[in-house]
Amino acid sequence: MREKIHIYHTNDIHSHFEKWPRIRKFLKERRDLHEANEEDVFIFDSGDFIDRWHSFTEGTLGKGNVALFNDAGYTAVTIGNNEGLTLPHDVLNHVYAQAEFDVMAANVYLPGGTRPSWALPYQIYKTSRGTKIGVTAATAYYRPLYKLLGWELSEPIAELKKQISDLQKQVDIIIVLSHLGMHDDQTIAEHNPRVDLILGGHTHHVFMNGKKVNHTTLGAAGRYGEYIGYVEAEIDTGPFLWKKFTASLFETAILDNPPNAGEYIKELDAIGKELLQTEVVTLPQPLNYSWQEHSELPAILCEALYKWCKGDCALVNSGLILSSLEKGKVTKYDLHRMLPHPINPCLVELTGAELEEVIRKAEDSALSELEFQGLGFRGIMMGKFVYHKIEIENNNQSIKIAGKPLIPEKIYHLATLDMFTFGVFLPPIKNARRKIYYLPEFVRDLMEWELKNRYI
């Protein structure tokens, strides 16, 4: 007997709740429609739903996001690097405690090789007509960073191969939830012909009508809730197994918006703001910022980075600072609004020649005026670079480190941001021979630490 199964999927929403009321309404209505026709519905997410740039996520430490998934009726999700690397170990270990959906992350382990209780290697679902659907998942292979947070990761493609091998003996359909990126998804499809559907994320790619790789359909819905993915699966299990998968996307912006959407979105921010009212310091005077000129707050952050990482010098971009601090009480909400980025401190080892190349590049106005988002940066533009223990003299002809002339052959330790080790903005940092990451602290935690040192 031929059966029709409806699969909806999201990925990389990154706590962009401005579209969530439309997504929630759409998913609930579609589920009701299909179930009224006695057809099965599954809703999946492929990671990076929890992003601590939003006050609601920060205030609830991701538990609020879990409640939103519960409310929308998700079947299963996997974690992205934002869940895995921006939540401290104990927080991630408990964030899904109230989840009414399955969480799958086949390549996430505890040290020693046991699986955390919340991370399933796979799950098997059975439709009302008896079709068995096996779902497995894996997240991006940032193994060194996960180790710093007390997790162990197995290589995702090899791990998925094991799970697929196990599932193919038990199910009619195999689905992979992947937070690995477009190129790894294609590799999985090329080497695992029994996989029917890969629902991908991480690289924020868009497949408007899916993508076929041999017998496998790939689906992807971009980022920030701009699209909702939909796959109509048709299957006939006998006497010969026949399957067909048709993928498409719904553009969220043109979907019906609930009448109370604006109030709903404001309420999420209000909840976060209320939870972040803890006082940090009381300032005797306001602290300001600028993206074009030297200003107080970027300089304070740069000095904090220098002290925290115990570097020889430090470098940050002023575009990190998104608001000033007024005289008087400063709360965690104020610091979050000023520095919402899930960006960690980092210490890199460079030769003097490499450090000089970094500084020369940082002084390029084209870089300081660059507008971008990604790599943890949740601001608008890079902004003027700010230094601590770095002096540029004689019309940019000479550079001093801690008051002494830069020596090209000498090894220096530069305190900076982890995003520069992942991006292409400053190549010597990206290619540094040694990098030390500081997790789970964000730049706003360093700012809090430095302000307390100065004003308490």
Short mmCIF file of C-alpha atoms in Angstrom, two decimals:
data_model
loop_
_atom_site.label_atom_id
_atom_site.label_comp_id
_atom_site.label_asym_id
_atom_site.label_seq_id
_atom_site.Cartn_x
_atom_site.Cartn_y
_atom_site.Cartn_z
CA MET A 1 0.00 0.00 0.00
CA ARG A 2 1.34 3.43 -0.93
CA GLU A 3 1.78 5.85 1.96
CA LYS A 4 2.43 9.60 2.06
CA ILE A 5 4.59 11.02 4.87
CA HIS A 6 5.12 14.75 5.52
CA ILE A 7 8.47 16.00 6.82
CA TYR A 8 9.17 19.61 7.85
CA HIS A 9 12.59 20.87 8.81
CA THR A 10 14.44 23.96 10.03
CA ASN A 11 18.09 24.77 10.66
CA ASP A 12 20.36 27.58 11.84
CA ILE A 13 17.59 29.77 13.26
CA HIS A 14 20.15 31.20 15.71
CA SER A 15 17.49 32.56 18.10
CA HIS A 16 16.14 34.90 15.41
CA PHE A 17 12.70 34.89 16.96
CA GLU A 18 11.32 37.64 14.73
CA LYS A 19 10.09 34.90 12.39
CA TRP A 20 9.21 32.36 15.05
CA PRO A 21 5.49 33.29 15.36
CA ARG A 22 5.04 32.56 11.63
CA ILE A 23 7.03 29.31 11.87
CA ARG A 24 5.08 28.15 14.93
CA LYS A 25 1.70 28.96 13.37
CA PHE A 26 2.61 27.30 10.07
CA LEU A 27 3.89 24.08 11.65
CA LYS A 28 0.87 23.72 13.91
CA GLU A 29 -1.57 24.30 11.05
CA ARG A 30 0.21 21.88 8.72
CA ARG A 31 0.31 19.21 11.39
CA ASP A 32 -3.43 19.60 11.99
CA LEU A 33 -4.10 19.44 8.25
CA HIS A 34 -2.11 16.26 7.64
CA GLU A 35 -3.37 14.50 10.73
CA ALA A 36 -6.95 15.32 9.68
CA ASN A 37 -6.14 13.42 6.48
CA GLU A 38 -4.74 10.54 8.61
CA GLU A 39 -1.20 11.13 7.31
CA ASP A 40 1.94 11.14 9.46
CA VAL A 41 3.95 14.31 10.14
CA PHE A 42 7.50 14.71 11.40
CA ILE A 43 9.28 17.97 12.29
CA PHE A 44 13.07 18.14 12.59
CA ASP A 45 15.75 20.74 13.29
CA SER A 46 19.39 20.41 12.23
CA GLY A 47 21.04 22.57 14.88
CA ASP A 48 22.02 26.10 15.93
CA PHE A 49 18.58 27.01 17.24
CA ILE A 50 20.08 28.07 20.57
CA ASP A 51 22.14 31.24 20.08
CA ARG A 52 23.06 33.32 23.10
CA TRP A 53 23.02 36.62 21.18
CA HIS A 54 19.33 36.97 22.13
CA SER A 55 18.42 38.00 25.68
CA PHE A 56 15.74 35.29 25.95
CA THR A 57 18.26 32.56 25.16
CA GLU A 58 20.90 34.15 27.41
CA GLY A 59 18.51 34.64 30.31
CA THR A 60 17.14 31.09 30.15
CA LEU A 61 20.46 29.56 29.03
CA GLY A 62 18.68 27.76 26.20
CA LYS A 63 15.84 26.22 28.23
CA GLY A 64 13.46 28.78 26.76
CA ASN A 65 14.41 27.62 23.26
CA VAL A 66 13.62 24.04 24.27
CA ALA A 67 10.17 25.19 25.43
CA LEU A 68 9.59 26.81 22.02
CA PHE A 69 10.41 23.54 20.26
CA ASN A 70 8.04 21.71 22.61
CA ASP A 71 5.27 24.17 21.83
CA ALA A 72 5.76 23.85 18.06
CA GLY A 73 5.64 20.04 18.20
CA TYR A 74 9.11 19.08 16.99
CA THR A 75 9.83 15.38 16.63
CA ALA A 76 13.62 15.43 16.93
CA VAL A 77 16.60 17.78 16.70
CA THR A 78 20.36 17.67 16.64
CA ILE A 79 22.79 20.14 18.14
CA GLY A 80 24.91 22.64 16.26
CA ASN A 81 28.15 24.25 17.34
CA ASN A 82 26.15 27.01 19.08
CA GLU A 83 24.50 24.50 21.39
CA GLY A 84 27.68 22.47 21.80
CA LEU A 85 30.28 25.20 22.21
CA THR A 86 28.50 28.20 23.72
CA LEU A 87 26.82 26.38 26.60
CA PRO A 88 29.01 25.28 29.53
CA HIS A 89 29.20 21.51 30.00
CA ASP A 90 26.75 21.32 32.89
CA VAL A 91 24.27 23.61 31.13
CA LEU A 92 24.27 21.54 27.92
CA ASN A 93 24.01 18.38 29.99
CA HIS A 94 20.70 19.58 31.43
CA VAL A 95 19.26 22.00 28.87
CA TYR A 96 17.11 19.28 27.25
CA ALA A 97 15.79 17.89 30.54
CA GLN A 98 12.24 19.06 29.75
CA ALA A 99 12.39 18.30 26.03
CA GLU A 100 9.30 16.62 24.57
CA PHE A 101 11.28 15.66 21.47
CA ASP A 102 14.29 13.44 20.84
CA VAL A 103 17.81 14.87 20.71
CA MET A 104 20.22 13.00 18.47
CA ALA A 105 23.97 13.57 18.24
CA ALA A 106 25.67 10.31 17.37
CA ASN A 107 29.21 11.69 17.52
CA VAL A 108 28.97 13.39 20.95
CA TYR A 109 30.48 11.48 23.88
CA LEU A 110 31.62 11.96 27.43
CA PRO A 111 35.33 11.40 28.16
CA GLY A 112 35.86 7.67 28.34
CA GLY A 113 33.54 6.91 25.46
CA THR A 114 30.11 6.77 27.11
CA ARG A 115 27.21 8.71 25.63
CA PRO A 116 25.51 11.53 27.54
CA SER A 117 21.97 10.57 28.52
CA TRP A 118 20.42 13.30 26.36
CA ALA A 119 22.21 12.42 23.08
CA LEU A 120 20.78 9.45 21.20
CA PRO A 121 22.79 7.84 18.37
CA TYR A 122 19.54 7.28 16.47
CA GLN A 123 15.82 6.76 16.91
CA ILE A 124 13.32 4.64 14.99
CA TYR A 125 9.83 6.01 14.35
CA LYS A 126 6.90 3.95 13.12
CA THR A 127 4.12 5.50 11.07
CA SER A 128 0.47 4.66 11.58
CA ARG A 129 0.70 2.28 8.60
CA GLY A 130 3.80 0.51 9.89
CA THR A 131 6.60 2.17 7.90
CA LYS A 132 9.78 2.34 9.96
CA ILE A 133 11.84 5.54 9.74
CA GLY A 134 15.35 5.58 11.19
CA VAL A 135 16.81 8.99 12.08
CA THR A 136 20.42 9.63 13.08
CA ALA A 137 22.43 12.84 13.41
CA ALA A 138 25.88 14.35 13.81
CA THR A 139 27.37 17.75 14.59
CA ALA A 140 30.39 19.65 13.27
CA TYR A 141 33.79 18.24 14.19
CA TYR A 142 35.30 20.93 16.43
CA ARG A 143 36.95 18.29 18.56
CA PRO A 144 39.65 20.42 20.32
CA LEU A 145 37.06 22.99 21.41
CA TYR A 146 34.63 20.34 22.65
CA LYS A 147 37.45 18.77 24.69
CA LEU A 148 37.97 22.08 26.49
CA LEU A 149 34.34 21.90 27.60
CA GLY A 150 34.55 18.30 28.78
CA TRP A 151 33.10 16.53 25.73
CA GLU A 152 34.59 14.09 23.26
CA LEU A 153 33.66 13.98 19.57
CA SER A 154 34.07 11.14 17.12
CA GLU A 155 34.68 11.89 13.46
CA PRO A 156 31.13 12.50 12.18
CA ILE A 157 31.19 10.85 8.76
CA ALA A 158 32.70 7.64 10.16
CA GLU A 159 30.25 7.72 13.08
CA LEU A 160 27.28 8.15 10.76
CA LYS A 161 28.43 5.23 8.65
CA LYS A 162 28.20 3.00 11.74
CA GLN A 163 24.72 4.23 12.64
CA ILE A 164 23.49 3.90 9.05
CA SER A 165 24.83 0.35 8.89
CA ASP A 166 22.89 -0.51 12.02
CA LEU A 167 19.71 1.24 10.88
CA GLN A 168 19.53 -0.25 7.40
CA LYS A 169 18.82 -3.68 8.89
CA GLN A 170 15.83 -2.33 10.80
CA VAL A 171 14.04 0.38 8.82
CA ASP A 172 12.44 1.32 5.51
CA ILE A 173 13.63 4.96 5.40
CA ILE A 174 16.87 6.50 6.72
CA ILE A 175 17.12 10.22 7.50
CA VAL A 176 20.25 12.07 8.64
CA LEU A 177 20.06 15.34 10.55
CA SER A 178 23.37 16.98 9.73
CA HIS A 179 25.06 20.02 11.23
CA LEU A 180 28.16 19.37 9.14
CA GLY A 181 27.73 21.63 6.15
CA MET A 182 26.91 21.25 2.48
CA HIS A 183 30.12 19.54 1.35
CA ASP A 184 30.09 16.89 4.08
CA ASP A 185 26.42 16.20 3.35
CA GLN A 186 27.30 15.48 -0.25
CA THR A 187 30.10 13.14 0.89
CA ILE A 188 27.67 11.26 3.14
CA ALA A 189 25.24 10.85 0.24
CA GLU A 190 27.96 9.65 -2.14
CA HIS A 191 29.23 6.97 0.22
CA ASN A 192 26.00 5.83 1.91
CA PRO A 193 23.48 4.89 -0.80
CA ARG A 194 20.97 3.60 1.78
CA VAL A 195 20.43 7.13 3.12
CA ASP A 196 17.20 8.51 1.69
CA LEU A 197 17.22 12.05 3.05
CA ILE A 198 19.81 14.41 4.57
CA LEU A 199 18.46 17.52 6.27
CA GLY A 200 21.45 19.81 6.56
CA GLY A 201 22.68 22.98 8.18
CA HIS A 202 25.79 24.76 9.48
CA THR A 203 26.84 26.40 6.20
CA HIS A 204 23.51 28.27 5.88
CA HIS A 205 22.98 26.95 2.36
CA VAL A 206 19.63 26.90 0.58
CA PHE A 207 18.23 24.13 -1.63
CA MET A 208 14.97 25.54 -2.99
CA ASN A 209 13.88 22.19 -4.42
CA GLY A 210 16.31 19.93 -2.65
CA LYS A 211 19.35 18.41 -4.29
CA LYS A 212 19.74 14.88 -5.58
CA VAL A 213 23.01 13.04 -5.02
CA ASN A 214 22.62 9.56 -6.48
CA HIS A 215 19.64 8.08 -4.60
CA THR A 216 19.75 10.59 -1.74
CA THR A 217 17.75 13.81 -1.42
CA LEU A 218 19.42 16.75 0.36
CA GLY A 219 17.34 19.47 2.01
CA ALA A 220 18.50 22.78 3.52
CA ALA A 221 16.63 25.89 4.64
CA GLY A 222 19.23 28.66 4.87
CA ARG A 223 19.44 30.60 8.12
CA TYR A 224 17.53 32.72 10.66
CA GLY A 225 14.19 31.08 9.86
CA GLU A 226 14.05 32.59 6.37
CA TYR A 227 12.67 29.29 5.07
CA ILE A 228 10.90 26.19 6.35
CA GLY A 229 11.85 23.01 4.57
CA TYR A 230 9.26 20.50 3.41
CA VAL A 231 9.73 16.99 2.04
CA GLU A 232 6.85 14.90 0.80
CA ALA A 233 7.82 11.25 1.09
CA GLU A 234 5.89 8.56 -0.73
CA ILE A 235 6.59 4.92 -0.02
CA ASP A 236 5.22 1.55 -1.00
CA THR A 237 6.68 -1.29 1.06
CA GLY A 238 5.48 -4.23 -0.92
CA PRO A 239 5.90 -6.47 -2.69
CA PHE A 240 8.86 -4.32 -3.85
CA LEU A 241 10.12 -1.33 -1.86
CA TRP A 242 9.44 1.94 -3.72
CA LYS A 243 10.27 5.42 -2.41
CA LYS A 244 10.04 8.98 -3.70
CA PHE A 245 11.12 12.20 -1.98
CA THR A 246 10.09 15.65 -3.21
CA ALA A 247 11.73 18.63 -1.47
CA SER A 248 10.73 22.29 -1.42
CA LEU A 249 10.93 25.39 0.77
CA PHE A 250 8.33 27.78 2.15
CA GLU A 251 9.49 31.39 2.42
CA THR A 252 8.65 32.44 5.96
CA ALA A 253 8.23 36.15 5.19
CA ILE A 254 5.14 35.51 3.06
CA LEU A 255 3.42 33.18 5.53
CA ASP A 256 0.54 34.38 7.68
CA ASN A 257 1.64 36.21 10.80
CA PRO A 258 -0.40 35.73 13.99
CA PRO A 259 -2.14 38.96 15.11
CA ASN A 260 -0.19 39.00 18.39
CA ALA A 261 3.23 38.34 16.81
CA GLY A 262 4.73 41.69 17.79
CA GLU A 263 3.72 41.31 21.43
CA TYR A 264 4.97 37.70 21.43
CA ILE A 265 8.44 38.75 20.24
CA LYS A 266 8.61 41.64 22.74
CA GLU A 267 7.62 39.26 25.53
CA LEU A 268 10.57 36.97 24.78
CA ASP A 269 12.98 39.89 25.11
CA ALA A 270 11.21 41.07 28.29
CA ILE A 271 11.62 37.62 29.86
CA GLY A 272 15.34 37.66 29.06
CA LYS A 273 15.76 41.21 30.34
CA GLU A 274 14.07 40.36 33.62
CA LEU A 275 16.30 37.31 34.13
CA LEU A 276 19.44 39.38 33.45
CA GLN A 277 18.80 42.17 35.97
CA THR A 278 21.68 41.09 38.23
CA GLU A 279 23.81 44.14 39.04
CA VAL A 280 27.44 43.95 37.96
CA VAL A 281 28.90 47.34 38.99
CA THR A 282 27.94 50.95 39.61
CA LEU A 283 29.79 53.32 37.28
CA PRO A 284 30.87 56.76 38.55
CA GLN A 285 30.71 58.09 34.96
CA PRO A 286 29.39 56.88 31.58
CA LEU A 287 31.59 54.80 29.24
CA ASN A 288 31.25 55.41 25.51
CA TYR A 289 32.28 53.74 22.28
CA SER A 290 33.03 54.53 18.65
CA TRP A 291 33.64 52.34 15.61
CA GLN A 292 35.75 54.98 13.86
CA GLU A 293 37.86 56.58 16.61
CA HIS A 294 39.62 55.62 19.82
CA SER A 295 37.07 55.24 22.64
CA GLU A 296 36.81 53.93 26.18
CA LEU A 297 34.88 50.66 26.00
CA PRO A 298 36.89 48.96 23.21
CA ALA A 299 40.09 49.95 25.03
CA ILE A 300 38.81 48.47 28.30
CA LEU A 301 37.86 45.23 26.54
CA CYS A 302 41.26 45.01 24.85
CA GLU A 303 43.07 45.45 28.16
CA ALA A 304 40.84 42.81 29.76
CA LEU A 305 41.73 40.41 26.95
CA TYR A 306 45.44 41.10 27.49
CA LYS A 307 45.19 40.39 31.21
CA TRP A 308 42.92 37.34 30.92
CA CYS A 309 45.05 35.58 28.32
CA LYS A 310 48.37 36.78 29.80
CA GLY A 311 49.59 37.82 26.36
CA ASP A 312 52.45 40.05 25.28
CA CYS A 313 49.90 42.33 23.59
CA ALA A 314 46.26 42.35 22.51
CA LEU A 315 44.08 43.27 19.54
CA VAL A 316 40.29 43.61 19.15
CA ASN A 317 37.94 45.30 16.70
CA SER A 318 35.84 48.14 18.07
CA GLY A 319 32.78 46.87 16.17
CA LEU A 320 32.29 44.37 18.99
CA ILE A 321 30.85 47.13 21.18
CA LEU A 322 27.20 47.76 20.29
CA SER A 323 26.10 50.18 23.02
CA SER A 324 27.48 52.52 25.66
CA LEU A 325 27.18 52.16 29.43
CA GLU A 326 25.43 54.92 31.34
CA LYS A 327 26.50 56.28 34.71
CA GLY A 328 25.12 54.27 37.62
CA LYS A 329 23.91 50.67 37.83
CA VAL A 330 25.16 48.26 35.15
CA THR A 331 23.36 44.89 34.86
CA LYS A 332 24.12 41.66 33.05
CA TYR A 333 21.44 42.71 30.56
CA ASP A 334 23.40 45.90 29.80
CA LEU A 335 26.56 43.88 29.16
CA HIS A 336 24.69 41.39 27.01
CA ARG A 337 23.14 44.17 24.93
CA MET A 338 26.60 45.70 24.51
CA LEU A 339 28.40 42.43 23.74
CA PRO A 340 25.87 39.80 22.52
CA HIS A 341 28.49 37.84 20.56
CA PRO A 342 29.23 34.18 21.40
CA ILE A 343 32.94 34.92 20.93
CA ASN A 344 35.68 33.50 23.14
CA PRO A 345 39.13 34.84 24.05
CA CYS A 346 42.09 33.29 22.28
CA LEU A 347 45.89 33.47 22.53
CA VAL A 348 47.90 32.90 19.34
CA GLU A 349 51.62 32.43 18.87
CA LEU A 350 53.15 34.53 16.08
CA THR A 351 56.60 35.61 14.95
CA GLY A 352 57.27 39.31 14.99
CA ALA A 353 57.04 39.36 11.21
CA GLU A 354 53.62 37.67 11.35
CA LEU A 355 52.46 40.04 14.09
CA GLU A 356 53.52 43.00 11.98
CA GLU A 357 51.52 41.61 9.04
CA VAL A 358 48.46 41.35 11.32
CA ILE A 359 48.84 44.94 12.50
CA ARG A 360 49.36 46.29 8.98
CA LYS A 361 46.24 44.45 7.81
CA ALA A 362 44.25 45.67 10.82
CA GLU A 363 45.18 49.25 9.95
CA ASP A 364 43.64 48.86 6.48
CA SER A 365 40.48 50.98 6.34
CA ALA A 366 38.84 48.47 3.99
CA LEU A 367 38.88 45.89 6.79
CA SER A 368 37.75 48.27 9.54
CA GLU A 369 34.78 49.39 7.40
CA LEU A 370 33.78 45.83 6.43
CA GLU A 371 30.16 44.92 7.19
CA PHE A 372 29.64 41.24 8.03
CA GLN A 373 28.00 38.70 10.32
CA GLY A 374 29.16 35.23 11.25
CA LEU A 375 31.94 33.43 13.16
CA GLY A 376 30.16 34.46 16.36
CA PHE A 377 30.08 38.16 15.42
CA ARG A 378 26.58 39.57 15.90
CA GLY A 379 27.39 43.21 15.17
CA ILE A 380 27.27 45.33 12.03
CA MET A 381 30.78 46.32 10.97
CA MET A 382 34.33 45.36 11.93
CA GLY A 383 35.23 48.82 13.23
CA LYS A 384 38.59 50.40 13.96
CA PHE A 385 41.10 48.01 15.55
CA VAL A 386 42.19 48.70 19.10
CA TYR A 387 45.48 47.58 20.66
CA HIS A 388 47.01 47.08 24.08
CA LYS A 389 50.82 47.09 24.42
CA ILE A 390 51.08 47.77 20.67
CA GLU A 391 52.28 51.19 19.51
CA ILE A 392 52.47 52.36 15.90
CA GLU A 393 54.85 55.28 15.46
CA ASN A 394 56.56 57.50 12.86
CA ASN A 395 53.65 57.62 10.43
CA ASN A 396 53.13 53.86 10.63
CA GLN A 397 56.81 53.16 9.93
CA SER A 398 57.69 51.49 13.24
CA ILE A 399 55.92 49.22 15.72
CA LYS A 400 56.66 48.72 19.41
CA ILE A 401 55.45 45.82 21.56
CA ALA A 402 55.31 46.63 25.29
CA GLY A 403 57.50 49.67 24.66
CA LYS A 404 60.22 47.84 22.73
CA PRO A 405 60.79 47.69 18.96
CA LEU A 406 59.15 44.69 17.31
CA ILE A 407 61.70 41.98 16.44
CA PRO A 408 60.75 40.01 13.30
CA GLU A 409 62.30 36.72 14.51
CA LYS A 410 60.95 36.87 18.07
CA ILE A 411 57.93 34.80 19.17
CA TYR A 412 55.03 36.86 20.53
CA HIS A 413 51.77 35.85 22.15
CA LEU A 414 48.83 37.89 20.91
CA ALA A 415 45.57 37.96 22.89
CA THR A 416 42.65 38.27 20.49
CA LEU A 417 39.30 36.76 19.49
CA ASP A 418 38.57 33.21 18.39
CA MET A 419 36.69 34.49 15.32
CA PHE A 420 39.99 35.63 13.78
CA THR A 421 41.30 32.04 13.96
CA PHE A 422 38.32 30.82 11.91
CA GLY A 423 37.90 33.67 9.40
CA VAL A 424 40.14 34.93 6.62
CA PHE A 425 40.40 38.54 7.82
CA LEU A 426 43.85 38.22 9.40
CA PRO A 427 45.63 35.24 7.76
CA PRO A 428 48.60 34.94 10.17
CA ILE A 429 46.14 34.45 13.06
CA LYS A 430 44.07 31.90 11.14
CA ASN A 431 47.28 30.01 10.27
CA ALA A 432 49.04 30.43 13.63
CA ARG A 433 51.15 27.48 14.70
CA ARG A 434 49.69 27.52 18.21
CA LYS A 435 46.27 28.67 19.42
CA ILE A 436 44.93 28.54 22.95
CA TYR A 437 41.16 28.95 23.34
CA TYR A 438 39.48 30.04 26.57
CA LEU A 439 36.05 28.46 27.03
CA PRO A 440 33.31 28.89 28.14
CA GLU A 441 34.03 32.61 28.79
CA PHE A 442 32.66 35.11 26.26
CA VAL A 443 34.03 38.60 25.68
CA ARG A 444 31.19 40.00 27.81
CA ASP A 445 32.41 37.86 30.73
CA LEU A 446 35.83 39.48 30.38
CA MET A 447 34.26 42.92 30.29
CA GLU A 448 32.35 42.12 33.49
CA TRP A 449 35.55 40.88 35.13
CA GLU A 450 37.48 44.00 34.15
CA LEU A 451 34.73 46.41 35.23
CA LYS A 452 34.54 44.73 38.63
CA ASN A 453 38.32 45.03 38.97
CA ARG A 454 38.09 48.75 38.22
CA TYR A 455 34.93 49.82 40.02
CA ILE A 456 34.40 47.50 43.00
#
